[in-house]
Coordinates of C-alpha atoms in Angstrom, one line a residue:
X4 CA 21.0 -13.4 43.1
X5 CA 18.9 -10.3 43.2
X6 CA 20.7 -7.1 42.1
X7 CA 20.5 -3.7 43.7
X8 CA 19.4 -1.9 40.6
X9 CA 17.4 -3.5 37.9
X10 CA 16.9 -1.5 34.7
X11 CA 14.5 -2.6 31.9
X12 CA 13.1 -0.3 29.1
X13 CA 11.6 2.6 31.1
X14 CA 11.5 0.9 34.5
X15 CA 14.0 0.9 37.3
X16 CA 13.7 -1.2 40.5
X17 CA 15.9 -0.5 43.5
X18 CA 16.1 -3.5 45.9
X19 CA 16.7 -2.0 49.3
X20 CA 17.5 -5.4 50.8
X21 CA 20.7 -5.4 48.7
X22 CA 21.6 -2.0 50.2
X23 CA 21.2 1.5 49.1
X24 CA 23.5 4.6 49.3
X25 CA 23.2 6.8 52.4
X26 CA 25.5 9.5 51.0
X27 CA 27.2 10.8 47.9
X28 CA 30.4 8.8 48.5
X29 CA 28.5 5.5 48.5
X30 CA 26.8 6.5 45.2
X31 CA 30.2 7.1 43.6
X32 CA 31.5 3.7 44.7
X33 CA 28.4 1.7 43.8
X34 CA 28.0 -0.7 41.0
X35 CA 24.5 0.8 40.4
X36 CA 26.1 4.2 39.5
X37 CA 28.4 2.4 37.0
X38 CA 25.3 0.6 35.5
X39 CA 23.5 4.0 35.2
X40 CA 26.4 5.7 33.4
X41 CA 26.7 2.7 31.1
X42 CA 23.0 3.0 30.3
X43 CA 23.4 6.7 29.6
X44 CA 26.3 6.2 27.3
X45 CA 24.4 3.7 25.2
X46 CA 21.8 6.3 24.3
X47 CA 23.8 9.6 24.7
X48 CA 23.6 12.1 21.8
X49 CA 26.1 11.7 19.1
X50 CA 27.6 15.2 19.8
X51 CA 28.3 14.2 23.4
X52 CA 29.9 10.9 22.4
X53 CA 32.0 12.7 19.8
X54 CA 33.3 15.2 22.4
X55 CA 33.9 12.5 25.0
X56 CA 35.9 10.3 22.6
X57 CA 37.9 13.2 21.4
X58 CA 38.9 14.3 25.0
X59 CA 39.2 10.9 26.7
X60 CA 41.0 9.2 23.7
X61 CA 41.5 5.5 24.5
X62 CA 40.3 5.8 28.1
X63 CA 37.2 4.0 29.3
X64 CA 34.4 6.5 29.0
X65 CA 32.4 5.3 32.0
X66 CA 35.4 5.3 34.2
X67 CA 36.5 8.7 33.0
X68 CA 33.0 10.1 33.9
X69 CA 32.9 8.5 37.3
X70 CA 36.5 9.7 38.1
X71 CA 35.4 13.2 37.1
X72 CA 32.4 12.9 39.5
X73 CA 34.7 11.9 42.3
X74 CA 36.9 14.9 41.7
X75 CA 33.9 17.2 41.7
X76 CA 32.8 15.6 45.0
X77 CA 36.2 16.0 46.7
X78 CA 38.0 19.1 45.2
X79 CA 37.3 22.7 44.6
X80 CA 36.5 23.5 41.0
X81 CA 39.7 25.3 40.4
X82 CA 41.8 22.5 41.8
X83 CA 40.3 19.7 39.6
X84 CA 42.8 18.2 37.2
X85 CA 40.8 16.1 34.8
X86 CA 40.8 16.1 30.9
X87 CA 37.1 16.7 30.7
X88 CA 37.5 20.0 32.6
X89 CA 38.9 21.4 29.4
X90 CA 35.3 21.5 28.2
X91 CA 33.2 22.9 31.1
X92 CA 30.0 23.1 28.9
X93 CA 30.3 19.3 28.2
X94 CA 30.8 18.6 31.9
X95 CA 27.7 20.6 32.8
X96 CA 25.7 18.8 30.1
X97 CA 26.9 15.4 31.4
X98 CA 25.8 16.1 34.9
X99 CA 22.3 17.3 33.7
X100 CA 21.8 14.6 31.1
X101 CA 22.7 11.7 33.4
X102 CA 20.4 13.1 36.0
X103 CA 17.6 13.5 33.5
X104 CA 18.3 10.0 32.1
X105 CA 17.8 8.6 35.6
X106 CA 14.6 10.5 36.3
X107 CA 13.1 9.4 33.0
X108 CA 12.9 5.9 34.4
X109 CA 9.7 4.9 36.3
X110 CA 11.5 4.2 39.6
X111 CA 10.3 1.9 42.4
X112 CA 12.0 0.7 45.5
X113 CA 11.2 -2.7 46.9
X114 CA 11.7 -4.1 50.4
X115 CA 11.3 -7.9 51.1
X116 CA 10.0 -8.0 54.7
X117 CA 11.1 -10.9 56.9
X118 CA 14.6 -10.9 55.5
X119 CA 17.7 -9.4 57.1
X120 CA 18.5 -6.1 55.2
X121 CA 22.0 -5.0 54.5
X122 CA 20.8 -1.5 55.1
X123 CA 19.3 -2.3 58.5
X124 CA 15.9 -1.0 57.4
X125 CA 13.6 0.2 60.1
X126 CA 10.7 1.6 58.0
X127 CA 10.3 1.4 54.3
X128 CA 8.9 4.9 54.1
X129 CA 11.8 6.4 56.0
X130 CA 14.2 4.4 53.8
X131 CA 12.5 5.7 50.7
X132 CA 12.6 9.3 52.0
X133 CA 16.3 9.0 52.8
X134 CA 17.1 7.6 49.4
X135 CA 15.3 10.4 47.6
X136 CA 17.1 13.0 49.7
X137 CA 20.5 11.3 49.0
X138 CA 20.0 11.3 45.3
X139 CA 18.9 14.9 45.2
X140 CA 21.8 16.1 47.3
X141 CA 24.2 14.2 45.1
X142 CA 22.9 15.8 42.0
X143 CA 22.9 19.3 43.5
X144 CA 26.4 18.9 44.8
X145 CA 27.7 18.1 41.3
X146 CA 25.5 20.6 39.5
X147 CA 26.3 23.5 41.7
X148 CA 30.0 22.6 41.8
X149 CA 30.2 22.7 38.0
X150 CA 28.3 26.0 37.7
X151 CA 30.5 27.5 40.4
X152 CA 27.8 28.9 42.6
X153 CA 24.7 27.9 44.6
X154 CA 21.3 27.9 43.0
X155 CA 18.8 30.6 43.6
X156 CA 15.8 28.5 42.9
X157 CA 15.3 24.9 44.2
X158 CA 12.7 22.4 43.0
X159 CA 12.1 19.6 45.4
X160 CA 11.6 16.9 42.8
X161 CA 11.4 13.2 43.7
X162 CA 14.9 12.3 42.5
X163 CA 15.0 8.8 44.0
X164 CA 11.8 6.9 43.4
X165 CA 8.2 7.4 42.2
X166 CA 6.9 4.6 44.3
X167 CA 7.8 2.0 46.9
X168 CA 6.4 -1.4 47.9
X169 CA 7.0 -4.0 50.6
X170 CA 6.8 -7.7 49.7
X171 CA 6.3 -10.6 52.0
X172 CA 5.6 -14.4 51.8
X173 CA 2.2 -15.1 53.4
X174 CA 0.4 -18.3 54.3
X175 CA -2.3 -18.6 51.7
X176 CA -5.0 -21.0 50.5
X177 CA -4.0 -21.2 46.9
X178 CA -5.3 -24.6 45.7
X179 CA -3.0 -27.5 45.5
X180 CA -3.1 -27.5 41.7
X181 CA -1.2 -24.2 41.8
X182 CA 1.4 -25.1 44.4
X183 CA 4.2 -23.2 42.7
X184 CA 2.2 -19.9 43.2
X185 CA 2.2 -20.3 47.0
X186 CA 5.9 -19.4 47.4
X187 CA 5.6 -16.0 45.5
X188 CA 5.7 -12.8 47.5
X189 CA 2.6 -10.7 48.1
X190 CA 2.5 -6.9 47.9
X191 CA 1.9 -5.9 51.5
X192 CA 2.2 -2.1 51.4
X193 CA 2.4 0.6 48.7
X194 CA 3.9 4.1 48.8
X195 CA 3.0 6.5 45.9
X196 CA 4.7 9.8 45.4
X197 CA 1.6 11.3 44.0
X198 CA 0.5 12.7 41.7
X199 CA 2.4 9.9 40.0
X200 CA 3.1 10.5 36.3
X201 CA 3.8 7.4 34.1
X202 CA 4.8 7.2 30.4
X203 CA 3.8 3.7 29.1
X204 CA 4.9 3.3 25.5
X205 CA 1.4 2.4 24.4
X206 CA -1.9 3.9 25.3
X207 CA -4.4 1.7 23.6
X208 CA -5.6 -1.8 24.2
X209 CA -6.1 -4.2 21.2
X210 CA -7.8 -7.5 20.8
X211 CA -10.0 -9.5 23.0
X212 CA -9.4 -12.0 25.7
X213 CA -10.1 -15.6 24.6
X214 CA -11.5 -18.5 26.6
X215 CA -9.4 -21.7 26.5
X216 CA -10.3 -25.2 27.4
X217 CA -6.7 -25.8 28.7
X218 CA -5.8 -24.3 32.0
X219 CA -3.2 -21.6 31.0
X220 CA -1.5 -21.2 34.4
X221 CA -1.5 -24.8 35.8
X222 CA 2.1 -26.0 35.9
X223 CA 3.6 -22.5 35.4
X224 CA 6.8 -22.0 37.4
X225 CA 7.2 -18.3 38.1
X226 CA 10.4 -17.2 39.7
X227 CA 10.3 -15.4 43.0
X228 CA 12.7 -12.7 41.9
X229 CA 10.6 -12.0 38.8
X230 CA 7.0 -12.1 39.8
X231 CA 5.1 -10.4 42.6
X232 CA 1.4 -10.8 43.6
X233 CA -1.0 -7.9 44.1
X234 CA -4.0 -9.4 46.1
X235 CA -7.0 -7.4 45.1
X236 CA -10.7 -7.2 46.0
X237 CA -12.8 -6.9 42.9
X238 CA -16.2 -6.2 44.3
X239 CA -16.8 -9.1 46.7
X240 CA -14.3 -11.4 45.0
X241 CA -10.7 -12.1 45.8
X242 CA -8.2 -11.9 42.9
X243 CA -4.4 -12.7 43.0
X244 CA -2.6 -10.9 40.2
X245 CA 0.9 -12.2 39.7
X246 CA 2.8 -9.7 37.5
X247 CA 6.3 -9.7 36.0
X248 CA 8.5 -7.0 37.6
X249 CA 8.9 -5.3 34.2
X250 CA 5.2 -4.3 34.6
X251 CA 5.6 -3.3 38.3
X252 CA 4.0 0.1 37.7
X253 CA 0.9 -1.5 36.3
X254 CA 0.8 -3.6 39.5
X255 CA 1.4 -0.5 41.7
X256 CA -1.4 1.4 39.8
X257 CA -3.9 -1.2 41.0
X258 CA -3.6 0.4 44.4
X259 CA -5.7 3.4 43.1
X260 CA -8.3 1.1 41.7
X261 CA -8.7 -2.0 43.8
X262 CA -8.7 -2.5 47.6
X263 CA -5.6 -4.3 48.8
X264 CA -6.5 -7.6 50.5
X265 CA -5.5 -7.9 54.2
X266 CA -3.2 -10.7 55.5
X267 CA -6.1 -12.1 57.5
X268 CA -8.2 -12.6 54.4
X269 CA -5.2 -14.2 52.5
X270 CA -4.7 -16.6 55.4
X271 CA -8.4 -17.6 55.6
X272 CA -9.9 -17.5 52.1
X273 CA -9.0 -19.1 48.8
X274 CA -8.8 -16.8 45.8
X275 CA -11.7 -16.6 43.3
X276 CA -9.5 -15.4 40.5
X277 CA -5.8 -16.0 39.7
X278 CA -4.0 -14.2 36.9
X279 CA -0.4 -14.6 35.6
X280 CA 0.5 -11.3 33.8
X281 CA 3.7 -11.0 31.7
X282 CA 4.6 -14.7 31.3
X283 CA 7.6 -15.2 29.0
X284 CA 6.5 -18.2 27.1
X285 CA 7.0 -17.0 23.5
X286 CA 3.3 -16.6 22.8
X287 CA 1.0 -13.7 22.5
X288 CA -1.8 -15.4 24.6
X289 CA -4.5 -13.4 26.3
X290 CA -6.6 -16.2 27.7
X291 CA -8.9 -17.2 30.6
X292 CA -10.2 -20.5 31.8
X293 CA -12.9 -21.6 34.2
X294 CA -11.4 -24.0 36.7
X295 CA -14.6 -25.8 37.8
X296 CA -12.7 -28.1 40.2
X297 CA -11.4 -25.2 42.3
X298 CA -14.4 -22.9 41.6
X299 CA -12.1 -20.3 40.2
X300 CA -11.4 -18.3 37.0
X301 CA -7.7 -18.2 35.9
X302 CA -6.0 -16.2 33.2
X303 CA -2.7 -15.6 31.5
X304 CA -1.4 -12.6 29.6
X305 CA 1.9 -13.4 27.8
X306 CA 4.8 -11.1 27.9
X307 CA 4.6 -8.4 25.2
X308 CA 5.8 -4.8 25.3
X309 CA 2.3 -3.6 24.5
X310 CA 0.8 -4.9 27.7
X311 CA 2.5 -2.1 29.6
X312 CA -0.7 -0.2 28.9
X313 CA -2.6 -0.5 32.1
X314 CA -5.9 -1.3 30.3
X315 CA -4.6 -4.9 29.7
X316 CA -4.2 -5.6 33.4
X317 CA -7.4 -3.9 34.5
X318 CA -9.5 -5.5 31.8
X319 CA -8.3 -9.1 32.2
X320 CA -9.2 -8.8 35.9
X321 CA -12.7 -7.6 35.1
X322 CA -13.1 -10.2 32.4
X323 CA -12.3 -12.9 35.0
X324 CA -14.6 -11.2 37.4
X325 CA -17.5 -11.1 34.9
X326 CA -17.1 -14.7 34.0
X327 CA -17.1 -15.7 37.6
X328 CA -20.2 -13.6 38.4
X329 CA -22.2 -14.9 35.4
X330 CA -21.5 -18.5 36.6
X331 CA -23.0 -17.3 39.9
X332 CA -26.1 -16.0 38.0
X333 CA -25.4 -12.3 38.2
X334 CA -25.4 -10.0 35.2
X335 CA -22.3 -7.9 34.3
X336 CA -22.8 -4.3 33.4
X337 CA -20.2 -2.4 31.4
X338 CA -21.1 1.1 32.6
X339 CA -21.3 3.4 35.5
X340 CA -23.8 4.0 38.4
X341 CA -24.3 6.6 41.0
X342 CA -26.7 7.1 43.9
X343 CA -28.0 10.7 43.6
X344 CA -29.1 12.3 46.8
X345 CA -31.4 15.2 46.0
X346 CA -31.8 18.2 48.2
X347 CA -35.3 16.8 49.3
X348 CA -33.4 13.8 50.9
X349 CA -34.6 11.4 48.2
X350 CA -32.1 8.9 46.9
X351 CA -32.2 7.8 43.2
X352 CA -30.0 5.0 41.8
X353 CA -29.2 5.5 38.1
X354 CA -27.0 3.2 36.0
X355 CA -25.7 3.9 32.5
X356 CA -24.4 1.2 30.1
X357 CA -22.2 1.4 27.1
X358 CA -18.8 0.4 25.6
X359 CA -15.6 2.5 25.9
X360 CA -16.2 6.1 24.9
X361 CA -20.0 5.9 24.9
X362 CA -20.2 8.7 27.5
X363 CA -21.4 6.9 30.6
X364 CA -18.9 8.7 32.8
X365 CA -19.3 12.0 31.0
X366 CA -23.0 12.2 31.5
X367 CA -22.5 11.8 35.3
X368 CA -19.8 14.4 35.3
X369 CA -22.1 16.9 33.4
X370 CA -24.9 16.0 35.8
X371 CA -22.7 17.1 38.7
X372 CA -21.8 20.3 37.0
X373 CA -25.4 21.4 36.4
X374 CA -27.0 19.9 39.4
X375 CA -25.4 21.8 42.3
X376 CA -28.6 23.6 43.2
X377 CA -30.6 20.4 43.3
X378 CA -28.2 17.6 44.3
X379 CA -26.9 17.2 47.8
X380 CA -24.2 14.7 46.8
X381 CA -23.5 11.5 44.8
X382 CA -22.0 8.2 45.7
X383 CA -20.2 6.5 42.9
X384 CA -21.1 2.8 42.9
X385 CA -19.1 1.9 39.8
X386 CA -17.4 3.8 37.0
X387 CA -16.6 1.0 34.5
X388 CA -17.9 -2.4 35.6
X389 CA -20.6 -3.6 38.0
X390 CA -23.1 -6.4 38.3
X391 CA -26.8 -6.7 38.7
X392 CA -28.5 -9.3 40.8
X393 CA -32.0 -9.8 42.2
X394 CA -33.1 -9.4 45.8
X395 CA -36.8 -9.7 46.8
X396 CA -37.9 -9.0 43.3
X397 CA -35.8 -5.8 42.9
X398 CA -32.7 -5.2 40.8
X399 CA -29.7 -4.2 42.9
X400 CA -26.2 -3.4 41.8
X401 CA -22.6 -3.8 43.2
X402 CA -19.4 -2.2 41.9
X403 CA -15.9 -3.6 41.4
X404 CA -13.4 -0.8 41.9
X405 CA -12.8 2.0 44.4
X406 CA -11.2 4.1 41.7
X407 CA -11.8 5.2 38.1
X408 CA -9.5 4.8 35.1
X409 CA -10.7 7.6 32.8
X410 CA -9.6 9.7 29.9
X411 CA -7.8 12.8 31.0
X412 CA -9.7 15.0 28.5
X413 CA -12.9 14.0 30.5
X414 CA -11.5 16.0 33.4
X415 CA -11.5 19.4 31.9
X416 CA -14.8 20.8 33.3
X417 CA -14.3 20.8 37.1
X418 CA -15.5 17.3 37.5
X419 CA -17.2 15.3 40.2
X420 CA -14.7 13.2 42.0
X421 CA -11.4 14.8 41.3
X422 CA -8.6 14.1 43.8
X423 CA -5.8 15.1 41.5
X424 CA -3.2 15.1 44.2
X425 CA -3.8 11.4 44.8
X426 CA -4.0 10.4 41.1
X427 CA -1.9 8.4 38.7
X428 CA -1.5 10.0 35.3
X429 CA -0.5 8.0 32.2
X430 CA 0.9 9.9 29.2
X431 CA -0.9 13.2 30.2
X432 CA 0.8 15.1 27.4
X433 CA -0.7 12.7 24.8
X434 CA -3.5 13.9 22.6
X435 CA -4.9 10.4 22.2
X436 CA -6.4 8.5 25.2
X437 CA -4.3 10.1 28.0
X438 CA -5.5 8.5 31.2
X439 CA -5.7 9.1 34.9
X440 CA -6.6 6.7 37.8
X441 CA -8.5 8.6 40.4
X442 CA -9.8 7.3 43.8
X443 CA -13.5 7.8 43.8
X444 CA -15.2 5.7 46.4
X445 CA -14.7 3.4 49.4
X446 CA -14.8 -0.4 49.4
X447 CA -17.9 -0.6 51.7
X448 CA -20.0 1.5 49.4
X449 CA -18.8 -0.4 46.2
X450 CA -19.3 -3.9 47.6
X451 CA -22.8 -3.2 49.0
X452 CA -26.2 -3.7 47.3
X453 CA -27.8 -0.6 45.7
X454 CA -31.3 -0.4 44.3
X455 CA -31.4 0.5 40.6
X456 CA -34.2 2.9 39.7
X457 CA -33.1 3.9 36.1
X458 CA -31.1 1.9 33.6
X459 CA -30.1 4.0 30.5
X460 CA -28.1 3.0 27.5
X461 CA -25.4 5.6 26.7
X462 CA -26.0 6.4 23.0
X463 CA -23.1 8.4 21.6
X464 CA -24.0 8.0 17.9
X465 CA -27.6 9.3 17.3
X466 CA -28.0 13.0 16.7
X467 CA -30.6 13.5 19.4
X468 CA -30.8 15.3 22.7
X469 CA -32.0 14.2 26.1
X470 CA -33.5 10.8 27.0
X471 CA -36.0 8.4 25.7
X472 CA -37.7 5.2 26.9
X473 CA -38.6 2.0 25.1
X474 CA -42.0 0.9 24.1
X475 CA -41.3 -2.7 24.9
X476 CA -38.8 -4.8 26.8
X477 CA -37.9 -6.5 23.6
X478 CA -36.9 -3.2 22.0
X479 CA -34.8 -2.4 25.0
X480 CA -33.0 -5.7 24.9
X481 CA -32.3 -5.3 21.2
X482 CA -30.6 -2.0 21.8
X483 CA -28.6 -3.1 24.9
X484 CA -27.5 -6.4 23.3
X485 CA -26.5 -4.9 20.0
X486 CA -24.1 -2.6 21.9
X487 CA -23.6 0.1 19.3
X488 CA -21.2 3.0 19.8
X489 CA -19.1 5.4 17.8
X490 CA -15.5 4.4 18.6
X491 CA -13.6 7.2 20.4
X492 CA -9.9 6.2 20.0
X493 CA -9.8 4.3 23.4
X494 CA -9.2 1.0 21.6
X495 CA -8.0 -0.1 18.1
X496 CA -11.6 0.2 16.7
X497 CA -12.8 3.2 14.6
X498 CA -16.2 4.3 13.4
X499 CA -19.6 2.9 14.4
X500 CA -19.2 -0.6 15.9
X501 CA -21.2 -3.1 17.8
X502 CA -20.2 -5.3 20.7
X503 CA -22.4 -7.9 22.3
X504 CA -24.2 -6.3 25.3
X505 CA -21.6 -3.5 25.0
X506 CA -19.2 -5.8 27.0
X507 CA -16.3 -7.5 25.4
X508 CA -15.0 -8.6 28.8
X509 CA -16.8 -11.8 29.5
X510 CA -20.3 -11.6 28.1
X511 CA -18.9 -11.5 24.5
X512 CA -17.0 -14.7 25.1
X513 CA -19.8 -16.4 27.1
X514 CA -22.9 -15.4 25.2
X515 CA -24.5 -18.8 25.9
X516 CA -24.3 -18.0 29.6
X517 CA -25.2 -14.3 29.3
X518 CA -28.2 -14.6 27.0
X519 CA -30.6 -16.2 29.6
X520 CA -29.3 -13.8 32.3
X521 CA -30.2 -10.8 30.0
X522 CA -33.7 -12.3 29.5
X523 CA -34.1 -12.9 33.3
X524 CA -33.0 -9.4 34.4
X525 CA -34.8 -7.4 31.7
X526 CA -38.0 -9.4 32.7
X527 CA -37.5 -8.4 36.4
X528 CA -36.9 -4.8 35.4
X529 CA -40.0 -4.8 33.3
X530 CA -42.1 -6.2 36.1
X531 CA -40.6 -3.9 38.8
X532 CA -40.2 -0.2 38.9
X533 CA -36.9 0.1 37.0
X534 CA -37.2 2.5 34.0
X535 CA -35.2 1.4 31.0
X536 CA -34.2 3.8 28.2
X537 CA -31.5 5.8 26.5
X538 CA -29.5 8.9 27.1
X539 CA -28.0 10.7 24.1
X540 CA -24.4 11.8 24.9
X541 CA -23.6 12.9 21.3
X542 CA -19.9 12.2 21.9
X543 CA -19.5 10.5 18.5
X544 CA -21.8 12.8 16.5
X545 CA -20.2 15.0 13.9
X546 CA -21.3 18.7 14.0
X547 CA -23.2 18.2 17.2
X548 CA -24.6 21.1 19.2
X549 CA -22.0 22.6 21.4
X550 CA -24.0 22.1 24.6
X551 CA -25.6 18.8 23.6
X552 CA -24.2 16.8 26.5
X553 CA -25.2 19.5 28.9
X554 CA -28.8 19.4 27.6
X555 CA -29.0 15.6 27.9
X556 CA -27.7 15.9 31.5
X557 CA -30.4 18.4 32.2
X558 CA -33.0 15.9 30.9
X559 CA -31.5 13.2 33.3
X560 CA -31.7 15.7 36.2
X561 CA -35.4 16.4 35.3
X562 CA -36.0 12.7 35.4
X563 CA -34.5 12.3 38.9
X564 CA -36.5 15.2 40.2
X565 CA -39.7 13.9 38.9
X566 CA -39.4 10.4 40.3

């Protein structure tokens, strides 16, 4: 049976279908409050535990604290007769620390639509708002009672939840080989209290995803009360991501990055990609498989604490996407692309390629900073992964995501597509790879074809400034395929490294498929008007010029204006 409050590690899930408190009295009488106090006592400071045991003697500590809370709720401070009131400083500390303990959880409410709710829910947003207000009122009631006066300063923090989702069973066209997946609930709506600040215990991705000849998800039986499905549009593809509830905030974070699929599309179209994320099978698998029979790519990520880092969920999705698109004959590009609209009305499509930390996003950001007098606006086509394909002898590109998952320290110069009040931050206080997920584009723009005029490799290791172009297409292919970059602490790698076609998310694993595609597309670029070269970002260069990136961005701007 589902429980009202589920706590695991740093995640709390409140099941509104099992009821939620409408007032302070209901909080005091709830099993969830008992569960919360137990959790606090398990990690309470030694000094607190020492004082509690000394005052409460043989009494149950949890019951003593809850009884005190009831007295604070009912009586005037001077009328309370409870042993703990002999130490007012301890009581004040308990109120504050239990509240802080609760707020340190990443808290999400869920509502299963189509079920009768014990709380007689009308609207999940209204329910979430009411729950937040109830928790905040309860805390303030106890806190002000203990201090003996009203506060002079109030901070309207989200005391109840950080996010909310609705879940529902939907008719779907999941193939018969995966019948067990049909019964699982889809995420139907998402509510974010943004800016949303998350604190995953890891902030780096390690290892590569491996192809397996054995279907890793066929025959899996995932429990309905443990796994939810986020149906995502990755470019023009449809992906079902079934995630364990312990990683619910990774699933929720997808809403800032991938368009949520409509009910009509779920009813009328089979998925191209299916992923089971957080499978408790005792392995450390990170595998994908091409299901030729059902014309799908499927994948599994086994349950490990480290996969709480959002990069694991995002990158397995993009790996499956890239493998699918290569089978279609399209070429995956690990990079970024923008359409630059100059003040003279001319539009220029420029794509940058490079592995993590190469500077493909940074050069666009710097271009925006210096180009305000010459650039009308930019459309972001992709900021991490896109694909090239050929239309009438021209190279055109599509994107994959409507958002960007970028390092926070890249956002310190007044950057191009900041929407900070709608963002999701991950470990923003960290000095290593703090991240933010920012909405940057719309699905129509991302999923449409865009002509590529320039294709530049983001070189972060050579101590040069500006741009350069290759003497031959073979030289160009050598540089792009070698995929060199100076690692920038975004993964486990350090120093100068290489990665096949700068893309460890599909091309690396399927080089036999990718090699002829590279030959084909570079030949088309050579025969058409696409200019192929390098831009020197200097991000991995020791003792670089202070304004090296700015000078290289100026060189790019000069290129665009001279087209």
